[in-house]
Every structure is written in C-alpha cells, then in structure tokens.
C-alpha cells in the first residue's frame, strides 16, 4: 500500500472511532452544544488601468477567503478560523499570501470567572493602552495568542489579566502582558445601588518585552541602549446621570524608541474626554483628544498597521457618502490635538419645520491639528518638547449638516452639505491644504413593498488639482450619481459613476448585482472602485480598490 | 497534515452539535449605555419574541431600519409583545456617541454596547445590519443581513407567526 493509502485508512479509522465515541456520549446526554460559523469569499478579476492606478495583476484572479467555526456548549466554547489569501486582494499586504489556520481558541466562562487560551481579542477601557482587534475588510488583525483571564470577585469589580504574542500575518511576534481593573461604584457601595448617578472607574497596566538589537544614534554612531521592557498605564472614568454623560481616560507610556518615533526616548501621553447630553429628540456630544508619541507596538522595528498593542482612534465622524469619506483621517499617533462636536435634533411632527412626519437634523464638526513642538535632537535623544495646550499645523477639519425628511409614506430624502480641509502631510506628502465643498442628495422611493429605488447625487468642488508627480487620484472637482433598485426583497442592482469634470482624472463607473437571503449575501460587480466604505444593497462594508470583476459571498450559519 | 487535522476537527464538531435551533450565548459581556457591565443573559422577554439587531452609528441602512421600526414599534409591542434589542458594534471612535444617537433619534429600544465585538463574533455577524429573530424559548429561528425600506413589514409578519406559536 502506498503511504497515501495508509494515511487515508488511518483517517477513516480515526473518524469512525470519533463518531462512535461521540454517539455513545451523546446517547448518555453528556455531549450536546451547537456549531455555528460564517464563511466569506471575496474575489477580483482585474483589468489593468493606469488611469486609476490599479497595478498590473499577473495572477489575474485575486481572492481572500475565510471560514470561522464556533462550537459552544454551556460555559465552554472553542473556535477555529481558516484563512486563504490566494493571492491577497489589492490593498491587502502581500505578507498575507498563503492559507492555513489563522486563529484557534478554547474558552470557559462563568459569571465570575473566564479563561481563554489561544487567540483572543481584548480591550482595556477605550483601548489607549491595549486593544487587540480585527477588521477583516481592512486586513487588520492584532489578535493576541496566549492566555486571557477575567475574574469578578464581587459584583461590580472586574479584573483582567493576559499574556501572549501578537499576530503578525502568519506569524506571532513580541510579548505582551496586561492587567486591567474596573470598579462600578454603584454596585459595591450599598446605598448607591438605586442612585440615578452611575460612576465607573478603571485602570490598566500593559508591558511589552523585546530583546536587544543594534540601532545606532545619529550623532556619535553609538549603539542605543534600548529598553527591553516598556510599560504603559492608564486611568479612566465613566460618569452618567440621567441624560448627562462624562467619560475620560488618561494614559502614559514609558521610553519606547521605535521606528515610528524615529527612536526617541520621550515618554508617551494621551488624553481623551467626552461629554454629552441627550433627551428624546435632542442630543449633543463633544470630544477632545491629545495624543503625544503614543504609538505602542510589540515590535519596535515594524511600521505599518500590524502589531499595534494600543488604539488611539480618530475622533472625526465616520462618513459613509463617497465624497465625504474620500479623504479619511487617520490618527497621527506621533502627536495630534483634536476636537469634535456632534448635535442631533428632531423637529416634531406638525411643528413649523417638522411638517407631517418630522424633520431630523444632524450637525457635526471636527478639527485636528498637530502639536506645538520644539525639536531638541534626533535618534537617541528625547526628540522634542511639546506644550500641552499648544497647537501646530492644521491636519484636518470638517463640518457637515445633514437634514433628513420623510415627504410621504413612499418618499424619504436626505440632503447633506459638508466642508472639509485636508492637509496631505497626514498621508506623508508635502503640499497645499485642500479645501472641499460637498453636496449630497439621497432619495429613497418605496414604490411598493417589493420595489424600492434609491437615488444618490453627489458633488464636490475642490481647490486641489491633479498633479502627476504626487498622483493623488482624488484631486479635482467631481460629480457622482447612483441608482439602486431593490426588488422582490432579495435582489438589488445598482449603477454608479464618479467623474472628475475639472482639474482631476478618472471616471469610476460600477454596476453591481446582489442577492440576499437570510444571512447569505452574494454580490457581483463590474467596474472601477476606490477603496472605502460603500453602502449599497442594504449593508455597509469596507471595500478594496478594484478594476474589473469583483464577487463577494458572505454567509452565517 | 494541517488539512487532516482540520478535517478531523470539523467532522468532530459537526458530530457534536445537535439538531435543535441554536440559542443566543448567555455569558458574553456587553455594556449598558450608562457604563454597566452585564452578560447577554440579560436579553429576556418573558416567553415573547425578541428581535436582536446589530448596528452602528455610522451605518446608514441600520439607521434607516431602526428609524422605520420606531414608527411602528408601539403597535408591534401591543400586538405581539415583541422586544427589540439593538447591539451597537461602534468602537471607541464612536461608542461615546451611541447614547446621544439613540436618544436624539428617539429610539425606545434596549441598547447595548459590544465594543470588543465579542457578541458580534459569537453570533457570526459579518456585515451590519444583521437581524436575528428569537422565539419565546430564546431559540434563533430566523436571521437576515441587510435592510431595504419596507423589509421591516416582512419581519413583522414573522414576529406575528412566532408570537402565535407557529413555525417559520
């Protein structure tokens, strides 16, 4: 018998053995539980097009696939994830190329105690010291492989501890240890139980270890004395009283020279504040943030989006209309200041501005600047000093007003105006700040229960001009139209076109057809697409840049 | 070798699972809008149907769905006793805007935050919106991803059947 045949027989025997054990255990009522999962497949067949910058794709077909399988039985659960990038879609790092089991875990969880071994995702507070997370459509996965324990000694007290290494494409790197404590005062102070005011306090400490390496300082050429253990700590609070809410977190990080901060020894610091008031039909929220040298990665020499231990999110609004989200802002973890305000108001039915069905207004504004810094040296020094309240260059700003109105039982409209300023320096280019005015109209017409049409028109006037040297394909003045027809409640077809009518280049046309049944969704598209969030056919998802045929399947079971 | 292990594990898991409808895991940690940590076992409705809707503040179809149901929620509740539980998957970037968003839109749903997305993963949610319908025993009897204007009427037909104890 050949080796292969022996292997097959062995597998068959093991399977048979497995089934008989399982059957007997099930018959005795010992086993049970549920298997659930989800499958995703995304493929692209690319056409070359130098105008929109899609590279020549020698393999013609690119695909990302993944399957998660979860087994749950009472307090016990286990999971396995298979991923295949053959080869990865445009916009995904080529280091993903390959296939295999990317994630596995077993977990046992009761009300007071939980333990997970294997890959896990975790967040301490707002994530300023630690956030292991994934975004499958962006190709980010910072899962930690190791041990994660949660313990609740008393109601209202949560303690977490973890140790592990972080996922780096198909490998794990670094060493991360973390502790977190959260106390809900209303649950532990007996007579606060019924109080309308809720106060939750928390704190965390995270440390990473990495062996020594040779990095030379700028001036003398000496080898830098690198810290092998780097710690970060934070304190936080969450106060709620009726419609009022106040949240704050402050984090500090020890000396952490890395490729991100050009190997300087300055301590890191971050502060985040959020205050809000809301009642039915009215709400206001204001957020402020200051981040200074707070990039925290488990490997000091790796740039890019992998291996981040912490998370300092952008506080700007997540826009989903194409032109409003054309220049997305990403946090500059080396340093920035930010302020954001959000206001929602509902004009009641039968009021002056409300009309028959009421009118919704949503106003949002944000401004992000650099820090006011003074350079004191290069590699091996503290790098710079910064004043706490001082601001530097403007990085990004936007203001948007959205008015939504139901005109009749069949027709709903939304009109949006946005003004945006964007400094190309945040993407690493020198150049003038862009100023963009954007108008969006969005009309949904429900002909009847089985037939719904949505129209979207967008216009963007910009002072930016296309420059072949920089090759920013978003520059110039643009118009866009989109028609989406949903029929039989399962099918949709959409057509959209973005066209640079002045100072820009490109014509992004796309036709998509989709079918949704239950938790299964299939979509096929043809055309040119920018990367970004797209909301068509009733869902929103991040899509990579593409040119040619795309298909996407997701299902849950 | 890896493939062999994978095959073994999958067949084992498939054999382990019983045929009954899956329930919502009860021990996943989520947060209330005023910051209290709770477990998913809090999602209860005294033997009446429950709708669980995964959404995010930035997701337009999600907002259209929750706004459309808002208009008819009172009638739905009177007729069937159904409860809608909205699970926000917003992360730190927008999590602190969830309560203002919910109040500003005048939603009277039970809303929880799933910032670490543990619940989202446990329920195999890939895209938002993703809606689950639970019968009186807490079993998941139907799920759907995406929202198109008017599809809440279809959901309500199912809720009525469930409330009457019919199979769907």
XYZ file of C-alpha atoms in Angstrom:
725
model
C 0.000 0.000 0.000
C 1.224 3.444 -0.773
C 1.763 5.952 2.014
C -1.203 7.962 0.851
C -3.484 4.962 1.080
C -2.258 4.157 4.591
C -2.935 7.751 5.595
C -6.460 7.608 4.189
C -7.246 4.378 6.001
C -5.881 5.848 9.210
C -8.074 8.927 8.833
C -11.111 6.778 8.141
C -10.415 4.691 11.238
C -9.934 7.740 13.448
C -13.122 9.314 12.113
C -15.059 6.151 12.710
C -13.656 5.956 16.227
C -14.546 9.603 16.855
C -18.103 9.123 15.692
C -18.658 6.050 17.804
C -17.347 7.766 20.948
C -19.414 10.849 20.231
C -22.539 8.845 19.529
C -22.245 6.936 22.745
C -21.569 10.097 24.743
C -24.495 11.855 23.109
C -26.724 8.917 23.888
C -25.747 9.331 27.518
C -26.643 13.021 27.355
C -23.088 14.125 28.098
C -22.475 15.934 24.845
C -24.533 18.485 23.013
C -23.884 22.067 22.128
C -24.004 23.947 18.888
C -21.792 24.536 15.930
C -22.158 27.902 14.252
C -19.959 29.736 11.836
C -19.536 32.085 8.961
C -17.882 31.950 5.574
C -16.629 34.795 3.459
C -15.191 34.816 -0.031
C -14.056 37.866 -1.979
C -12.568 37.666 -5.433
C -11.321 40.086 -8.088
C -10.538 39.523 -11.726
C -8.547 42.605 -12.573
C -8.166 44.660 -15.650
C -5.099 46.844 -15.931
C -5.755 50.564 -15.916
C -3.004 53.095 -15.440
C -5.528 55.935 -15.182
C -6.981 54.794 -11.882
C -3.717 53.276 -10.751
C -4.631 49.639 -10.465
C -1.404 47.779 -10.958
C -0.884 45.042 -13.437
C -2.049 41.866 -11.721
C -0.098 38.953 -13.195
C -2.197 36.292 -11.461
C -5.453 37.789 -12.920
C -7.562 36.371 -10.086
C -7.095 37.579 -6.515
C -9.080 36.204 -3.612
C -9.499 36.417 0.145
C -11.423 33.624 1.835
C -12.169 32.796 5.412
C -14.288 30.457 7.480
C -14.968 30.722 11.205
C -16.311 27.720 13.041
C -17.514 28.053 16.619
C -18.541 25.319 18.969
C -20.497 26.266 22.094
C -21.670 24.023 24.866
C -22.845 25.768 28.016
C -19.889 27.579 29.558
C -17.450 26.026 27.140
C -16.667 27.305 23.664
C -13.988 26.692 21.075
C -13.306 28.196 17.695
C -11.212 27.782 14.636
C -10.619 30.097 11.700
C -9.292 29.165 8.307
C -7.963 31.942 6.080
C -6.724 31.838 2.497
C -5.232 34.714 0.511
C -4.519 33.332 -2.950
C -3.298 35.876 -3.663
C -4.463 38.759 -1.438
C -6.833 41.396 -2.852
C -5.407 44.781 -3.850
C -4.780 46.874 -0.756
C -4.006 43.871 1.468
C -0.407 43.309 2.487
C 1.328 40.701 0.342
C 2.652 39.072 3.531
C -0.833 37.610 3.935
C -0.204 35.395 0.904
C -0.901 31.800 1.855
C -3.505 29.748 3.631
C -3.972 27.954 6.891
C -5.498 28.051 10.340
C -5.048 31.640 11.446
C -6.910 31.578 14.733
C -7.973 28.992 17.295
C -9.072 29.142 20.903
C -10.786 27.329 23.724
C -12.671 29.251 26.350
C -14.506 28.559 29.594
C -16.684 31.255 31.061
C -18.890 31.539 34.126
C -20.388 34.656 35.705
C -17.376 35.163 37.962
C -14.551 33.609 36.020
C -13.478 33.325 32.399
C -10.384 31.915 30.798
C -9.405 31.798 27.128
C -6.377 30.005 25.739
C -5.333 30.551 22.147
C -6.168 33.616 20.072
C -8.294 36.292 21.694
C -9.429 39.886 21.235
C -9.467 42.221 24.193
C -9.822 45.882 25.018
C -8.879 47.698 28.224
C -11.032 50.803 28.716
C -11.066 52.790 25.496
C -8.093 50.876 24.156
C -5.457 53.533 24.880
C -3.128 51.000 26.493
C -4.396 47.792 24.896
C -6.773 46.815 22.157
C -6.366 43.564 20.279
C -8.911 43.681 17.463
C -9.546 42.718 13.911
C -11.121 44.350 10.917
C -11.361 41.643 8.300
C -12.198 44.021 5.457
C -9.166 46.208 6.195
C -6.749 43.320 6.678
C -6.007 44.289 10.298
C -5.722 41.521 12.880
C -3.877 42.242 16.121
C -5.142 39.134 17.913
C -3.089 38.037 20.890
C -2.216 34.359 21.122
C -1.812 33.396 24.734
C -3.862 33.309 27.895
C -6.614 35.715 28.927
C -8.291 35.558 32.331
C -11.223 37.587 33.681
C -12.267 37.403 37.323
C -15.189 39.078 39.096
C -14.576 38.642 42.823
C -17.594 40.805 43.707
C -20.464 42.192 41.711
C -19.195 45.438 40.169
C -15.491 44.549 40.178
C -13.860 43.145 37.041
C -10.199 42.135 36.929
C -8.482 41.068 33.728
C -5.049 39.663 33.085
C -3.418 38.487 29.891
C -0.133 37.379 28.429
C 0.698 36.465 24.851
C 2.198 37.272 21.496
C 0.578 39.261 18.729
C -0.433 38.026 15.328
C 1.826 39.224 12.526
C 0.320 37.917 9.262
C 1.067 34.166 9.548
C 3.409 34.501 12.479
C 3.278 35.774 16.055
C 5.693 38.366 17.400
C 6.559 40.234 20.567
C 5.470 39.564 24.122
C 2.620 41.484 25.758
C 1.470 41.350 29.387
C -1.503 43.314 30.703
C -3.676 43.905 33.774
C -6.920 45.818 33.990
C -9.328 46.612 36.809
C -12.759 48.180 36.584
C -14.977 49.124 39.516
C -18.596 50.066 39.219
C -19.127 52.110 42.395
C -22.919 51.766 42.279
C -22.610 48.017 42.643
C -20.192 47.970 45.568
C -21.402 50.941 47.643
C -24.626 49.552 49.079
C -26.780 52.672 49.227
C -25.673 53.845 45.745
C -27.446 50.966 44.148
C -30.596 52.879 43.326
C -28.810 56.152 42.606
C -29.534 57.871 39.309
C -25.848 58.711 39.059
C -23.565 55.917 37.851
C -19.814 56.074 38.278
C -17.368 53.533 36.924
C -13.603 53.802 37.481
C -10.868 51.807 35.846
C -7.154 51.461 35.407
C -4.794 49.359 33.355
C -1.138 48.490 33.030
C 0.403 46.926 29.938
C 4.004 45.943 29.377
C 5.836 44.555 26.373
C 9.178 42.788 26.198
C 11.508 42.633 23.252
C 15.137 41.508 23.053
C 18.025 43.861 22.299
C 19.177 44.852 18.812
C 21.691 47.248 17.320
C 20.360 50.688 16.456
C 22.934 53.457 16.034
C 22.376 57.003 17.257
C 22.501 59.870 14.757
C 25.404 61.887 16.073
C 28.063 59.711 17.631
C 27.246 56.432 15.969
C 26.924 54.767 19.397
C 24.624 51.804 19.816
C 21.411 52.878 21.515
C 20.719 51.474 24.974
C 17.250 50.156 24.197
C 14.693 49.494 26.939
C 13.736 45.818 26.710
C 10.570 46.233 28.791
C 8.245 49.129 28.005
C 5.206 49.880 30.135
C 2.043 51.896 29.569
C -0.633 52.708 32.131
C -3.951 54.496 32.132
C -6.773 55.626 34.405
C -10.342 56.207 33.268
C -13.803 57.172 34.432
C -17.340 56.948 33.142
C -19.950 59.113 34.837
C -23.624 59.041 33.875
C -26.501 60.976 35.386
C -29.785 60.794 33.514
C -29.131 62.416 30.164
C -25.652 63.618 31.103
C -22.534 61.605 30.428
C -18.859 62.295 31.031
C -16.051 59.940 30.092
C -12.325 60.439 30.372
C -9.143 58.440 30.045
C -5.528 59.438 30.536
C -2.632 57.214 29.506
C 1.158 57.392 29.785
C 3.848 55.292 28.208
C 7.493 54.868 29.215
C 10.539 55.347 26.990
C 9.803 53.448 23.795
C 12.234 54.244 20.965
C 10.868 52.727 17.771
C 10.821 53.202 14.028
C 7.523 55.090 14.423
C 9.017 57.885 16.543
C 12.480 57.703 14.949
C 13.992 56.078 18.072
C 13.482 58.933 20.509
C 13.209 58.453 24.275
C 10.379 60.865 25.088
C 7.557 59.462 27.228
C 4.214 58.967 25.532
C 0.993 60.566 26.695
C -2.658 60.596 25.644
C -5.814 62.196 26.985
C -9.362 61.661 25.776
C -12.513 63.396 27.028
C -16.114 63.035 26.005
C -19.124 64.906 27.375
C -22.676 64.516 26.233
C -26.229 65.481 26.969
C -29.258 63.852 25.479
C -33.006 63.657 25.808
C -35.616 62.283 23.460
C -35.214 64.058 20.124
C -32.166 66.128 21.104
C -28.539 65.340 21.812
C -25.137 66.958 21.927
C -21.715 65.388 22.258
C -18.297 66.981 22.463
C -14.985 65.120 22.426
C -11.429 66.303 22.862
C -8.222 64.407 22.456
C -4.497 64.939 22.771
C -2.046 62.255 21.669
C 1.713 62.682 22.036
C 4.144 59.937 20.973
C 1.642 57.228 21.911
C 2.271 54.664 19.157
C 2.724 51.393 21.092
C 3.758 48.304 19.179
C 5.036 44.954 20.286
C 7.979 45.099 17.864
C 9.933 48.361 17.679
C 11.230 47.981 14.126
C 7.904 47.270 12.393
C 6.000 50.119 10.755
C 2.568 49.814 9.150
C -0.716 48.822 10.719
C 0.151 45.454 12.275
C 1.410 44.769 15.816
C -0.225 47.775 17.465
C -0.895 46.996 21.126
C -2.994 50.093 21.750
C -5.568 52.067 19.829
C -5.949 55.825 19.644
C -8.895 56.264 17.312
C -9.669 59.235 15.192
C -12.467 61.288 16.759
C -13.650 62.638 13.422
C -17.022 61.450 12.169
C -17.059 58.242 10.155
C -18.663 59.454 6.931
C -20.217 56.967 4.536
C -21.075 59.082 1.474
C -18.371 58.657 -1.169
C -17.111 62.242 -1.420
C -17.396 62.955 2.312
C -15.251 59.903 3.003
C -12.845 60.434 0.112
C -10.168 61.858 2.414
C -10.483 59.772 5.567
C -8.465 60.974 8.523
C -6.259 58.536 10.400
C -4.838 59.332 13.842
C -1.248 60.540 13.857
C -0.024 58.523 16.820
C 3.178 60.563 16.920
C 1.132 63.580 18.007
C -2.124 65.458 17.476
C -4.839 67.504 19.143
C -8.468 67.098 18.216
C -11.909 68.466 18.968
C -15.220 67.130 17.736
C -18.847 68.211 18.263
C -21.986 66.372 17.303
C -25.538 67.633 17.513
C -28.818 65.867 16.698
C -32.223 67.468 16.759
C -35.659 66.247 15.734
C -38.283 68.799 14.725
C -41.505 67.266 15.959
C -44.394 66.256 13.738
C -46.796 69.086 12.912
C -44.261 71.747 14.021
C -43.102 74.616 11.794
C -40.080 72.737 10.386
C -41.381 69.276 11.185
C -44.251 69.065 8.729
C -46.389 65.969 8.690
C -43.648 63.466 9.604
C -40.992 65.473 11.455
C -37.518 66.524 10.319
C -34.155 65.258 11.562
C -31.060 67.423 11.732
C -27.540 66.159 12.335
C -24.664 68.612 12.648
C -21.069 67.509 13.095
C -17.774 69.378 13.180
C -14.227 68.382 13.942
C -10.791 69.927 13.846
C -7.472 68.107 14.198
C -4.103 69.812 14.472
C -0.534 68.810 15.142
C 1.219 69.573 18.438
C 3.233 72.686 19.145
C 6.687 71.116 19.342
C 10.318 72.211 19.632
C 12.898 69.807 18.247
C 15.803 69.090 20.605
C 17.557 66.214 18.874
C 17.333 63.097 16.763
C 17.721 59.386 17.411
C 18.769 58.541 20.934
C 17.552 61.841 22.454
C 14.163 62.923 23.811
C 13.444 64.172 20.295
C 11.270 67.181 21.059
C 9.349 69.036 23.718
C 5.701 69.922 23.339
C 3.429 72.363 25.123
C 0.261 70.763 26.472
C -2.233 73.299 25.150
C -0.297 74.499 22.096
C -1.413 73.531 18.605
C 0.651 73.080 15.461
C -0.306 72.730 11.786
C -3.913 72.057 10.894
C -4.215 68.432 9.776
C -7.883 68.019 9.123
C -11.214 69.721 9.674
C -14.748 69.142 8.585
C -18.238 70.368 9.197
C -21.332 68.657 7.902
C -25.045 69.275 8.155
C -27.478 66.530 7.319
C -31.215 67.115 7.029
C -33.457 64.071 6.728
C -37.111 64.368 5.875
C -39.882 61.938 5.140
C -42.072 63.515 2.460
C -44.726 60.815 2.327
C -45.139 57.171 3.167
C -43.276 56.411 -0.034
C -40.571 59.051 -0.286
C -37.716 59.896 2.091
C -34.992 62.445 1.380
C -31.685 63.350 2.939
C -29.658 66.409 1.987
C -26.113 66.905 3.242
C -23.661 69.756 2.962
C -20.061 69.259 4.007
C -16.953 71.440 4.077
C -13.620 69.796 4.575
C -9.989 70.786 4.894
C -7.286 68.198 4.483
C -3.521 68.503 4.893
C -1.694 65.985 2.673
C 1.072 65.816 5.299
C -1.019 63.291 7.267
C -0.529 60.891 4.378
C 3.154 61.739 4.221
C 3.139 64.198 1.293
C 4.122 67.835 1.198
C 1.640 70.117 -0.467
C -1.085 72.702 -0.088
C -4.046 72.083 2.188
C -7.134 71.033 0.179
C -10.468 72.759 0.740
C -13.517 70.834 -0.448
C -17.204 71.707 -0.580
C -19.520 68.727 -0.874
C -23.239 68.394 -1.521
C -25.155 65.129 -1.320
C -28.772 64.373 -2.112
C -30.234 60.979 -1.245
C -33.812 59.993 -2.125
C -35.500 56.695 -1.375
C -38.719 55.933 -3.190
C -40.685 52.946 -1.957
C -42.921 52.138 -4.927
C -44.457 49.255 -3.020
C -43.320 46.603 -0.574
C -41.323 44.691 -3.168
C -39.861 47.551 -5.188
C -37.645 50.263 -3.762
C -35.485 52.719 -5.707
C -32.772 54.880 -4.186
C -31.079 57.800 -5.955
C -27.937 59.484 -4.756
C -26.263 62.529 -6.298
C -23.005 63.992 -5.031
C -20.917 66.987 -5.995
C -17.510 68.047 -4.751
C -15.730 71.282 -5.551
C -12.082 71.291 -4.542
C -9.152 73.668 -4.858
C -6.851 70.691 -5.385
C -5.575 69.906 -8.869
C -4.308 66.613 -10.198
C -0.514 66.537 -10.209
C 1.189 63.624 -11.964
C 4.194 63.875 -9.596
C 2.046 63.250 -6.498
C -0.503 61.151 -8.375
C -3.354 61.715 -5.932
C -6.331 60.464 -7.945
C -8.852 62.120 -5.632
C -7.827 65.638 -6.658
C -10.083 67.964 -8.635
C -13.816 68.610 -8.908
C -16.122 65.618 -9.037
C -19.718 64.664 -9.674
C -21.360 61.373 -8.905
C -24.669 59.661 -9.494
C -26.013 56.409 -8.097
C -29.224 54.493 -8.741
C -30.090 51.443 -6.700
C -33.115 49.275 -7.382
C -34.198 46.698 -4.808
C -36.776 44.188 -5.948
C -38.558 41.087 -4.625
C -36.889 41.989 -1.289
C -33.962 39.685 -2.157
C -32.357 41.249 -5.217
C -30.734 44.566 -5.915
C -28.976 46.132 -8.840
C -27.058 49.392 -8.650
C -25.227 51.622 -11.060
C -22.902 54.424 -10.049
C -20.467 56.752 -11.721
C -17.930 59.208 -10.307
C -16.461 61.590 -12.834
C -13.739 64.213 -12.466
C -15.127 67.099 -14.510
C -12.408 69.605 -13.695
C -8.706 69.512 -12.653
C -8.817 65.793 -11.994
C -8.592 62.497 -13.786
C -10.695 59.403 -13.764
C -14.128 58.010 -14.306
C -15.203 55.393 -11.778
C -18.236 53.527 -13.040
C -19.597 50.480 -11.301
C -22.511 48.148 -11.786
C -23.401 45.695 -9.027
C -25.965 42.962 -8.654
C -26.681 41.333 -5.332
C -28.833 38.669 -3.799
C -29.580 38.330 -0.097
C -31.447 35.501 1.539
C -31.380 35.138 5.292
C -27.798 35.535 6.408
C -26.383 34.756 2.974
C -25.377 37.502 0.629
C -23.888 37.289 -2.821
C -22.742 40.296 -4.799
C -21.123 40.625 -8.206
C -19.786 43.903 -9.511
C -18.044 45.220 -12.572
C -16.189 48.467 -12.955
C -13.697 50.635 -11.158
C -13.905 51.233 -7.480
C -11.951 53.251 -4.934
C -11.222 51.750 -1.592
C -13.546 52.921 1.157
C -16.876 52.319 2.820
C -19.673 51.528 0.377
C -23.319 51.281 1.458
C -25.391 49.623 -1.257
C -27.962 46.843 -1.307
C -28.802 47.428 2.349
C -25.417 46.878 4.010
C -22.299 48.930 4.633
C -18.857 47.473 4.217
C -15.286 48.492 3.527
C -14.185 47.519 0.021
C -10.693 47.463 -1.515
C -9.795 49.312 -4.719
C -10.632 47.250 -7.771
C -10.888 47.418 -11.511
C -12.675 44.637 -13.309
C -14.953 41.961 -11.993
C -15.491 41.529 -8.258
C -17.553 38.970 -6.395
C -18.294 38.591 -2.770
C -20.089 35.936 -0.761
C -20.809 36.012 2.956
C -22.916 33.602 4.919
C -23.546 32.720 8.555
C -24.918 29.510 9.914
C -1.035 17.341 7.924
C -2.798 20.604 8.741
C -5.607 19.671 6.357
C -6.010 16.324 8.069
C -6.315 17.972 11.484
C -8.797 20.468 10.096
C -10.938 17.692 8.609
C -10.890 15.803 11.892
C -11.849 18.814 13.941
C -14.664 19.849 11.618
C -16.211 16.400 11.479
C -15.920 16.106 15.232
C -17.624 19.446 15.767
C -20.341 18.570 13.278
C -20.989 15.338 15.105
C -21.009 17.067 18.477
C -23.708 19.501 17.532
C -27.308 18.529 17.989
C -30.009 19.390 15.547
C -32.052 21.787 17.682
C -32.076 25.529 16.984
C -29.096 27.436 18.317
C -29.667 29.758 21.257
C -28.034 33.078 21.959
C -24.945 32.556 24.142
C -25.757 33.792 27.638
C -22.327 34.556 29.021
C -20.938 37.205 26.673
C -20.036 40.502 28.334
C -21.702 43.654 26.951
C -22.293 47.130 28.413
C -25.355 49.223 29.054
C -25.415 52.804 27.777
C -24.612 54.128 31.265
C -21.478 52.012 31.540
C -22.682 48.973 33.469
C -21.158 45.610 32.558
C -23.794 42.905 32.006
C -23.993 39.489 30.415
C -26.042 38.579 27.366
C -28.343 36.507 29.617
C -29.991 39.905 30.325
C -31.677 39.653 26.902
C -35.050 38.263 28.059
C -38.677 38.868 27.198
C -40.874 36.588 29.354
C -41.513 33.998 26.678
C -42.325 36.585 24.000
C -40.348 37.011 20.746
C -37.154 39.073 20.672
C -35.506 40.879 17.756
C -31.740 41.365 18.100
C -30.359 43.925 15.686
C -26.624 44.527 15.246
C -25.985 48.094 14.096
C -23.517 51.008 14.194
C -23.997 54.780 14.363
C -22.230 55.221 11.007
C -24.260 52.552 9.180
C -26.948 54.197 7.048
C -29.111 51.108 6.351
C -29.011 50.255 10.084
C -30.290 53.700 10.950
C -32.995 53.501 8.293
C -34.116 50.162 9.724
C -34.201 51.289 13.352
C -35.927 54.555 12.415
C -38.535 52.712 10.352
C -39.295 50.246 13.150
C -39.518 53.146 15.608
C -42.617 54.399 13.768
C -44.444 51.098 14.319
C -42.734 49.741 17.438
C -45.602 50.568 19.778
C -48.097 48.707 17.567
C -45.726 45.755 17.262
C -45.356 45.560 21.024
C -49.095 45.806 21.672
C -49.902 43.161 19.116
C -47.164 40.609 19.814
C -45.240 41.637 22.943
C -42.038 41.652 20.864
C -38.944 43.428 22.188
C -36.156 44.866 20.052
C -32.634 44.740 21.432
C -30.150 46.864 19.469
C -26.468 45.896 19.782
C -24.068 48.661 18.780
C -20.739 47.483 17.374
C -19.276 51.018 17.429
C -15.690 51.103 18.676
C -14.000 53.827 20.734
C -14.165 56.196 17.795
C -17.946 56.456 18.091
C -19.026 54.436 21.156
C -19.467 57.541 23.295
C -21.870 58.870 20.620
C -24.177 55.867 20.859
C -26.324 57.130 23.746
C -26.715 60.627 22.233
C -27.514 58.961 18.902
C -30.170 56.690 20.397
C -31.825 59.496 22.388
C -31.515 62.034 19.575
C -33.322 59.651 17.250
C -35.927 58.964 19.922
C -35.412 55.189 19.913
C -37.015 53.319 22.799
C -35.167 50.066 22.285
C -32.983 48.243 24.759
C -29.494 49.173 23.545
C -26.152 47.621 24.497
C -22.552 48.276 23.508
C -20.413 45.472 22.111
C -17.168 47.437 21.818
C -14.854 44.436 21.866
C -17.217 42.730 19.385
C -17.319 39.505 21.427
C -21.070 39.221 20.898
C -20.733 40.028 17.201
C -18.207 37.224 16.793
C -20.235 34.759 18.864
C -23.264 35.432 16.640
C -21.210 35.206 13.416
C -22.179 38.680 12.278
C -20.126 39.740 9.250
C -21.919 42.821 7.889
C -24.254 45.285 9.597
C -27.214 45.449 9.789
C -27.723 41.842 10.846
C -31.006 40.962 12.487
C -31.972 37.862 14.478
C -35.436 36.737 15.496
C -35.784 34.646 18.663
C -38.851 32.683 19.644
C -40.292 32.519 23.161
C -37.806 29.820 24.144
C -34.906 32.046 23.144
C -34.039 29.989 20.069
C -32.807 31.729 16.939
C -35.473 30.950 14.355
C -34.541 33.435 11.648
C -31.721 35.786 10.715
C -31.129 38.283 7.981
C -28.395 40.624 6.847
C -29.102 43.974 5.072
C -32.043 46.330 5.209
C -34.140 47.692 2.379
C -37.016 50.102 3.042
C -40.135 48.102 3.705
C -38.449 44.886 4.791
C -39.493 45.611 8.387
C -43.027 44.654 7.289
C -41.759 41.225 6.330
C -40.017 40.930 9.699
C -43.264 41.762 11.474
C -45.132 39.024 9.587
C -42.590 36.589 11.039
C -42.857 38.091 14.523
C -46.642 37.596 14.428
C -46.236 33.950 13.443
C -43.748 33.370 16.234
C -45.986 35.128 18.748
C -48.796 32.756 17.719
C -46.510 29.787 18.239
C -46.340 28.946 14.518
C -43.257 27.559 12.827
C -41.463 29.709 10.262
